[in-house]
CSV table of C-alpha atoms in Angstrom, one decimal:
chain,number,residue,atom,x,y,z
A,1,UNK,CA,5.5,53.9,59.5
A,2,UNK,CA,4.9,50.3,58.6
A,3,UNK,CA,1.4,51.2,57.1
A,4,UNK,CA,3.1,53.8,54.9
A,5,UNK,CA,5.6,51.3,53.7
A,6,UNK,CA,2.8,48.8,52.7
A,7,UNK,CA,0.9,51.5,51.0
A,8,UNK,CA,3.9,52.5,49.0
A,9,UNK,CA,4.5,48.9,47.9
A,10,UNK,CA,0.9,48.5,46.8
A,11,UNK,CA,1.1,51.7,44.7
A,12,UNK,CA,4.3,50.6,43.2
A,13,UNK,CA,2.9,47.1,42.3
A,14,UNK,CA,-0.2,48.7,40.8
A,15,UNK,CA,1.9,50.9,38.6
A,16,UNK,CA,3.9,47.9,37.3
A,17,UNK,CA,0.7,46.0,36.4
A,18,UNK,CA,-0.8,49.0,34.8
A,19,UNK,CA,2.3,49.5,32.6
A,20,UNK,CA,2.4,45.8,31.7
A,21,UNK,CA,-1.3,45.8,30.7
A,22,UNK,CA,-0.8,48.7,28.4
A,23,UNK,CA,2.2,47.2,26.6
A,24,UNK,CA,1.5,46.0,23.1
A,25,UNK,CA,1.9,42.3,22.8
A,26,UNK,CA,3.5,40.5,19.8
A,27,UNK,CA,1.0,39.4,17.1
A,28,UNK,CA,2.3,35.8,17.1
A,29,UNK,CA,4.9,33.4,18.3
A,30,UNK,CA,7.1,31.2,16.1
A,31,UNK,CA,9.0,28.7,18.2
A,32,UNK,CA,12.7,28.2,17.5
A,33,UNK,CA,12.5,24.4,18.3
A,34,UNK,CA,9.8,23.2,15.9
A,35,UNK,CA,10.6,19.6,15.1
A,36,UNK,CA,9.5,16.2,13.8
A,37,UNK,CA,8.8,13.4,16.2
A,38,UNK,CA,9.7,10.8,13.5
A,39,UNK,CA,13.4,10.7,13.1
A,40,UNK,CA,14.0,9.5,10.5
A,41,UNK,CA,10.7,9.2,8.5
A,42,UNK,CA,10.7,5.9,6.7
A,43,UNK,CA,9.3,5.9,3.2
A,44,UNK,CA,8.9,2.7,1.3
A,45,UNK,CA,9.6,3.3,-2.4
A,46,UNK,CA,6.4,2.9,-4.4
A,47,UNK,CA,4.0,3.0,-1.4
A,48,UNK,CA,1.8,5.8,-0.1
A,49,UNK,CA,3.1,7.3,3.1
A,50,UNK,CA,1.9,10.2,5.3
A,51,UNK,CA,4.2,11.1,8.2
A,52,UNK,CA,3.1,12.5,11.6
A,53,UNK,CA,2.7,16.3,11.7
A,54,UNK,CA,5.3,18.7,12.9
A,55,UNK,CA,5.5,19.5,16.6
A,56,UNK,CA,5.0,23.3,16.4
A,57,UNK,CA,5.9,23.8,20.1
A,58,UNK,CA,3.1,26.2,20.9
A,59,UNK,CA,3.7,28.4,17.8
A,60,UNK,CA,0.7,30.6,16.8
A,61,UNK,CA,-1.7,29.2,14.2
A,62,UNK,CA,-2.2,29.3,11.3
A,63,UNK,CA,1.2,28.5,9.9
A,64,UNK,CA,2.4,28.1,6.4
A,65,UNK,CA,5.1,25.4,5.7
A,66,UNK,CA,7.2,25.3,2.6
A,67,UNK,CA,9.8,22.8,1.5
A,68,UNK,CA,13.0,24.6,0.5
A,69,UNK,CA,15.8,22.1,-0.2
A,70,UNK,CA,16.6,18.3,0.0
A,71,UNK,CA,20.0,17.0,0.7
A,72,UNK,CA,21.7,13.6,0.6
A,73,UNK,CA,22.3,12.9,4.2
A,74,UNK,CA,25.5,10.9,3.6
A,75,UNK,CA,27.3,13.0,0.9
A,76,UNK,CA,25.7,16.4,1.6
A,77,UNK,CA,24.8,16.8,-2.0
A,78,UNK,CA,21.9,19.1,-3.0
A,79,UNK,CA,19.0,16.9,-4.4
A,80,UNK,CA,16.5,19.5,-5.4
A,81,UNK,CA,16.6,18.6,-9.1
A,82,UNK,CA,15.7,15.0,-8.3
A,83,UNK,CA,12.9,15.7,-5.9
A,84,UNK,CA,11.4,18.6,-7.9
A,85,UNK,CA,10.8,16.4,-10.9
A,86,UNK,CA,7.1,15.6,-11.5
A,87,UNK,CA,5.5,12.5,-12.8
A,88,UNK,CA,2.0,11.7,-14.2
A,89,UNK,CA,-0.6,9.9,-12.2
A,90,UNK,CA,-4.3,9.5,-12.2
A,91,UNK,CA,-5.8,11.9,-9.7
A,92,UNK,CA,-9.3,11.8,-8.2
A,93,UNK,CA,-11.8,14.5,-9.0
A,94,UNK,CA,-14.6,12.7,-7.1
A,95,UNK,CA,-15.1,10.3,-4.3
A,96,UNK,CA,-14.5,6.6,-5.2
A,97,UNK,CA,-17.4,4.3,-4.3
A,98,UNK,CA,-16.5,0.6,-4.9
A,99,UNK,CA,-20.2,-0.3,-4.8
A,100,UNK,CA,-21.1,1.9,-7.8
A,101,UNK,CA,-17.8,2.5,-9.6
A,102,UNK,CA,-17.6,-1.0,-11.1
A,103,UNK,CA,-16.1,-0.3,-14.5
A,104,UNK,CA,-13.0,1.3,-15.8
A,105,UNK,CA,-15.2,3.9,-17.5
A,106,UNK,CA,-17.0,4.9,-14.3
A,107,UNK,CA,-13.7,5.1,-12.4
A,108,UNK,CA,-12.1,7.1,-15.3
A,109,UNK,CA,-14.9,9.7,-15.1
A,110,UNK,CA,-13.8,10.6,-11.6
A,111,UNK,CA,-10.1,10.8,-12.5
A,112,UNK,CA,-7.8,13.0,-14.5
A,113,UNK,CA,-4.2,13.1,-15.4
A,114,UNK,CA,-2.1,15.0,-12.9
A,115,UNK,CA,1.6,16.0,-12.7
A,116,UNK,CA,2.8,15.4,-9.1
A,117,UNK,CA,6.0,15.4,-7.1
A,118,UNK,CA,6.8,12.1,-5.5
A,119,UNK,CA,7.2,13.6,-2.0
A,120,UNK,CA,5.6,16.9,-0.8
A,121,UNK,CA,5.2,18.7,2.5
A,122,UNK,CA,1.7,19.5,3.6
A,123,UNK,CA,1.6,23.4,3.8
A,124,UNK,CA,-0.6,23.4,7.0
A,125,UNK,CA,0.6,20.4,9.1
A,126,UNK,CA,4.1,19.9,7.8
A,127,UNK,CA,3.5,16.2,7.2
A,128,UNK,CA,5.6,14.5,4.5
A,129,UNK,CA,3.3,13.0,1.9
A,130,UNK,CA,4.7,10.4,-0.5
A,131,UNK,CA,2.9,8.7,-3.4
A,132,UNK,CA,3.7,5.7,-5.5
A,133,UNK,CA,5.9,7.7,-8.0
A,134,UNK,CA,8.6,7.4,-5.4
A,135,UNK,CA,9.3,4.2,-7.2
A,136,UNK,CA,11.3,6.4,-9.7
A,137,UNK,CA,13.5,7.9,-7.0
A,138,UNK,CA,16.9,6.7,-5.9
A,139,UNK,CA,17.1,4.9,-2.6
A,140,UNK,CA,19.0,6.7,0.1
A,141,UNK,CA,19.1,8.8,3.3
A,142,UNK,CA,17.9,12.4,3.0
A,143,UNK,CA,17.3,15.6,5.0
A,144,UNK,CA,15.5,18.8,4.2
A,145,UNK,CA,15.0,22.5,5.0
A,146,UNK,CA,11.6,24.1,5.7
A,147,UNK,CA,10.5,27.7,5.6
A,148,UNK,CA,7.7,28.2,8.2
A,149,UNK,CA,5.7,31.4,8.5
A,150,UNK,CA,2.9,32.7,10.8
A,151,UNK,CA,1.9,36.0,12.4
A,152,UNK,CA,5.1,36.0,14.3
A,153,UNK,CA,7.3,36.1,11.2
A,154,UNK,CA,9.2,33.7,8.9
A,155,UNK,CA,12.0,31.4,9.7
A,156,UNK,CA,14.1,28.9,7.8
A,157,UNK,CA,14.7,25.7,9.7
A,158,UNK,CA,17.7,24.1,8.2
A,159,UNK,CA,17.8,20.3,8.0
A,160,UNK,CA,14.9,20.1,10.3
A,161,UNK,CA,13.8,16.7,9.2
A,162,UNK,CA,15.2,13.4,7.9
A,163,UNK,CA,13.7,10.6,5.7
A,164,UNK,CA,15.0,7.3,4.5
A,165,UNK,CA,13.8,6.1,1.1
A,166,UNK,CA,13.9,2.3,1.4
A,167,UNK,CA,13.2,-0.5,-1.1
A,168,UNK,CA,9.8,-2.2,-1.1
A,169,UNK,CA,8.1,-4.5,-3.5
A,170,UNK,CA,5.1,-2.9,-5.3
A,171,UNK,CA,3.0,-5.8,-4.0
A,172,UNK,CA,2.5,-8.0,-1.0
A,173,UNK,CA,2.1,-11.7,-1.2
A,174,UNK,CA,4.1,-14.6,0.4
A,175,UNK,CA,5.3,-14.5,3.0
A,176,UNK,CA,4.0,-11.0,4.0
A,177,UNK,CA,0.3,-11.9,4.0
A,178,UNK,CA,0.0,-15.6,3.7
A,179,UNK,CA,1.6,-18.8,2.5
A,180,UNK,CA,0.4,-20.4,-0.8
A,181,UNK,CA,-0.6,-24.0,-0.8
A,182,UNK,CA,-2.1,-26.8,-2.8
A,183,UNK,CA,-4.7,-28.8,-0.8
A,184,UNK,CA,-6.0,-32.1,-2.1
A,185,UNK,CA,-9.7,-32.6,-1.4
A,186,UNK,CA,-11.5,-35.9,-1.7
A,187,UNK,CA,-14.1,-35.7,-4.5
A,188,UNK,CA,-17.5,-35.3,-3.0
A,189,UNK,CA,-16.3,-34.3,0.5
A,190,UNK,CA,-15.2,-30.7,1.0
A,191,UNK,CA,-14.3,-31.4,4.6
A,192,UNK,CA,-11.7,-34.1,3.9
A,193,UNK,CA,-8.3,-33.1,2.5
A,194,UNK,CA,-4.6,-32.9,3.0
A,195,UNK,CA,-2.0,-30.1,2.5
A,196,UNK,CA,0.8,-31.0,0.1
A,197,UNK,CA,4.2,-29.6,-0.7
A,198,UNK,CA,4.2,-25.8,-1.0
A,199,UNK,CA,3.8,-24.9,-4.7
A,200,UNK,CA,6.2,-22.5,-6.5
A,201,UNK,CA,4.6,-19.1,-6.9
A,202,UNK,CA,6.3,-16.4,-8.9
A,203,UNK,CA,5.0,-12.8,-9.0
A,204,UNK,CA,6.4,-10.0,-11.2
A,205,UNK,CA,5.3,-6.5,-12.1
A,206,UNK,CA,5.8,-6.4,-15.8
A,207,UNK,CA,4.5,-3.0,-17.0
A,208,UNK,CA,3.2,0.4,-15.8
A,209,UNK,CA,-0.1,-0.1,-17.6
A,210,UNK,CA,-2.7,-1.4,-18.0
A,211,UNK,CA,-3.9,-2.3,-14.5
A,212,UNK,CA,-4.4,-6.0,-14.5
A,213,UNK,CA,-3.3,-9.2,-12.9
A,214,UNK,CA,-2.4,-12.2,-15.1
A,215,UNK,CA,-2.7,-15.6,-13.4
A,216,UNK,CA,-1.4,-18.9,-14.7
A,217,UNK,CA,-1.7,-22.3,-13.1
A,218,UNK,CA,0.7,-25.0,-14.4
A,219,UNK,CA,1.8,-28.5,-13.5
A,220,UNK,CA,5.3,-29.5,-12.5
A,221,UNK,CA,6.5,-29.5,-16.1
A,222,UNK,CA,5.2,-26.0,-16.8
A,223,UNK,CA,2.2,-27.1,-18.8
A,224,UNK,CA,-0.7,-24.7,-18.2
A,225,UNK,CA,-4.2,-25.6,-17.2
A,226,UNK,CA,-6.9,-24.0,-19.5
A,227,UNK,CA,-9.3,-21.6,-17.7
A,228,UNK,CA,-11.3,-21.1,-20.9
A,229,UNK,CA,-12.1,-24.8,-21.0
A,230,UNK,CA,-13.2,-24.8,-17.3
A,231,UNK,CA,-10.0,-26.5,-16.1
A,232,UNK,CA,-9.7,-23.8,-13.4
A,233,UNK,CA,-12.8,-23.6,-11.3
A,234,UNK,CA,-14.1,-21.9,-8.1
A,235,UNK,CA,-13.8,-23.9,-4.9
A,236,UNK,CA,-17.1,-24.5,-3.0
A,237,UNK,CA,-17.2,-23.1,0.5
A,238,UNK,CA,-16.7,-26.1,2.9
A,239,UNK,CA,-19.1,-27.0,5.7
A,240,UNK,CA,-22.7,-28.1,6.0
A,241,UNK,CA,-24.1,-24.6,6.1
A,242,UNK,CA,-21.7,-22.4,4.1
A,243,UNK,CA,-22.3,-18.6,4.3
A,244,UNK,CA,-21.7,-18.4,0.5
A,245,UNK,CA,-21.5,-20.9,-2.3
A,246,UNK,CA,-17.8,-20.4,-3.1
A,247,UNK,CA,-14.6,-19.3,-1.4
A,248,UNK,CA,-13.3,-15.9,-2.8
A,249,UNK,CA,-11.3,-15.7,-6.0
A,250,UNK,CA,-9.7,-12.6,-7.6
A,251,UNK,CA,-12.7,-12.4,-9.8
A,252,UNK,CA,-14.7,-11.2,-6.8
A,253,UNK,CA,-12.5,-8.1,-6.6
A,254,UNK,CA,-11.8,-7.3,-10.2
A,255,UNK,CA,-13.7,-5.0,-12.6
A,256,UNK,CA,-13.5,-7.5,-15.4
A,257,UNK,CA,-12.3,-11.1,-15.8
A,258,UNK,CA,-11.1,-12.5,-19.2
A,259,UNK,CA,-10.3,-16.2,-19.7
A,260,UNK,CA,-7.8,-17.5,-22.2
A,261,UNK,CA,-6.4,-21.0,-23.0
A,262,UNK,CA,-3.4,-20.5,-20.7
A,263,UNK,CA,-4.3,-17.7,-18.3
A,264,UNK,CA,-6.9,-15.5,-16.5
A,265,UNK,CA,-6.7,-11.7,-16.6
A,266,UNK,CA,-8.2,-9.5,-13.9
A,267,UNK,CA,-8.6,-5.8,-14.5
A,268,UNK,CA,-8.6,-3.4,-11.6
A,269,UNK,CA,-9.1,0.3,-11.2
A,270,UNK,CA,-7.6,1.5,-7.9
A,271,UNK,CA,-4.7,0.6,-5.6
A,272,UNK,CA,-4.3,-0.9,-3.2
A,273,UNK,CA,-5.8,-3.8,-5.1
A,274,UNK,CA,-7.9,-5.3,-3.5
A,275,UNK,CA,-8.7,-2.2,-1.5
A,276,UNK,CA,-10.2,-4.2,1.3
A,277,UNK,CA,-10.8,-7.8,2.1
A,278,UNK,CA,-14.2,-9.6,1.6
A,279,UNK,CA,-13.1,-12.2,4.1
A,280,UNK,CA,-10.3,-14.7,4.5
A,281,UNK,CA,-7.7,-12.0,4.1
A,282,UNK,CA,-6.4,-11.6,0.6
A,283,UNK,CA,-6.5,-15.3,-0.2
A,284,UNK,CA,-7.7,-16.6,-3.6
A,285,UNK,CA,-9.0,-20.2,-3.8
A,286,UNK,CA,-9.3,-22.3,-7.0
A,287,UNK,CA,-10.0,-25.9,-8.0
A,288,UNK,CA,-8.6,-28.2,-10.6
A,289,UNK,CA,-10.9,-31.2,-11.2
A,290,UNK,CA,-9.6,-34.7,-10.4
A,291,UNK,CA,-9.8,-36.0,-14.0
A,292,UNK,CA,-7.3,-33.4,-15.3
A,293,UNK,CA,-4.1,-34.6,-13.6
A,294,UNK,CA,-2.1,-37.4,-12.0
A,295,UNK,CA,-0.3,-37.0,-8.7
A,296,UNK,CA,3.3,-38.1,-7.9
A,297,UNK,CA,2.0,-40.0,-4.9
A,298,UNK,CA,-0.6,-42.2,-6.4
A,299,UNK,CA,-0.8,-44.4,-3.3
A,300,UNK,CA,-2.1,-41.5,-1.1
A,301,UNK,CA,-4.0,-39.8,-3.9
A,302,UNK,CA,-5.3,-42.3,-6.5
A,303,UNK,CA,-6.1,-41.1,-9.9
A,304,UNK,CA,-9.5,-39.4,-10.1
A,305,UNK,CA,-10.1,-39.5,-6.4
A,306,UNK,CA,-8.9,-36.1,-5.2
A,307,UNK,CA,-9.2,-32.6,-6.7
A,308,UNK,CA,-6.4,-30.1,-6.5
A,309,UNK,CA,-7.2,-26.9,-4.6
A,310,UNK,CA,-4.5,-24.3,-5.1
A,311,UNK,CA,-4.6,-21.0,-3.1
A,312,UNK,CA,-2.4,-17.9,-3.3
A,313,UNK,CA,-2.3,-14.5,-1.8
A,314,UNK,CA,-1.7,-11.1,-3.5
A,315,UNK,CA,-2.2,-7.4,-3.0
A,316,UNK,CA,-0.9,-4.6,-5.3
A,317,UNK,CA,0.2,-1.2,-4.0
A,318,UNK,CA,1.5,0.3,-7.3
A,319,UNK,CA,-0.6,0.4,-10.5
A,320,UNK,CA,0.4,-1.7,-13.4
A,321,UNK,CA,0.4,-5.2,-14.9
A,322,UNK,CA,1.4,-8.1,-12.7
A,323,UNK,CA,2.0,-11.8,-13.6
A,324,UNK,CA,1.3,-14.6,-11.2
A,325,UNK,CA,2.6,-18.1,-12.0
A,326,UNK,CA,1.5,-20.9,-9.8
A,327,UNK,CA,3.4,-24.2,-10.3
A,328,UNK,CA,1.9,-27.3,-8.7
A,329,UNK,CA,5.2,-29.2,-8.2
A,330,UNK,CA,3.6,-32.7,-7.6
A,331,UNK,CA,1.0,-32.7,-10.4
A,332,UNK,CA,1.2,-33.7,-14.0
A,333,UNK,CA,-1.5,-32.6,-16.4
A,334,UNK,CA,-3.1,-35.3,-18.4
């Protein structure tokens, strides 16, 4: 009797498995709990940002992701008209090579004018992708709806993600990536010097175009030194066996350098500018010869004995024109 019972159970189990194996399975799976791990996503206005991808929670691939609506997270107002507006930028049609693309003409040959949205959603990964045109968007806290589709169907995920658009300068300088200084070096001895009071450095983005950095060095009274007359020079690399003749200047990164009576202008082609460091971070080192100025402290720095060696730091993240004014607050130009 027991053997018959076991046989009956085995036959019943076999029938269940057989029926399950013949049942048509769904073509795909679309999870109801797809989500972002970043909450909220922080976007600095004017900076490039790519968020982490959506967590699809085992949903079948491939998927198609579409941005539907953007809302103000505080007021609930629909913001589609703001975020659907497009702006013109220079887009790349070829791979940028800093070693060979050394003029504006060569860079321009690999670019074309494009109309883009400041923030888009990657249709494959769901990543939020922001470009520098977010500089034209209002600061605030936002949330958005997505439509996600795959073989399992299509579903609208209301207010699935959040992002905060926060303020950010279009450049980095002091104190983000270094402190400017003026170092007095004894003439004829690159290894003997003294740091002085921190100079006053003012940096402003003054126009959307052209792409250039304008640099002025001035004494405590606002009188400019003349680069065209060689009053602003490169600083020799210190040490007995320097790896290169001079410390880096902005000229080493720019496509073209133009010297005027009161300023230097450095043209650039891509952002960030500089794209990467040649060494010593993003510091730029210069020299003002000893015969061109007097120092407030003539006891420590007798006239004609020490050269002035100003240094500043700068890196642009948004295209345009920048002006850098470097005031040496303890020097007077002769």
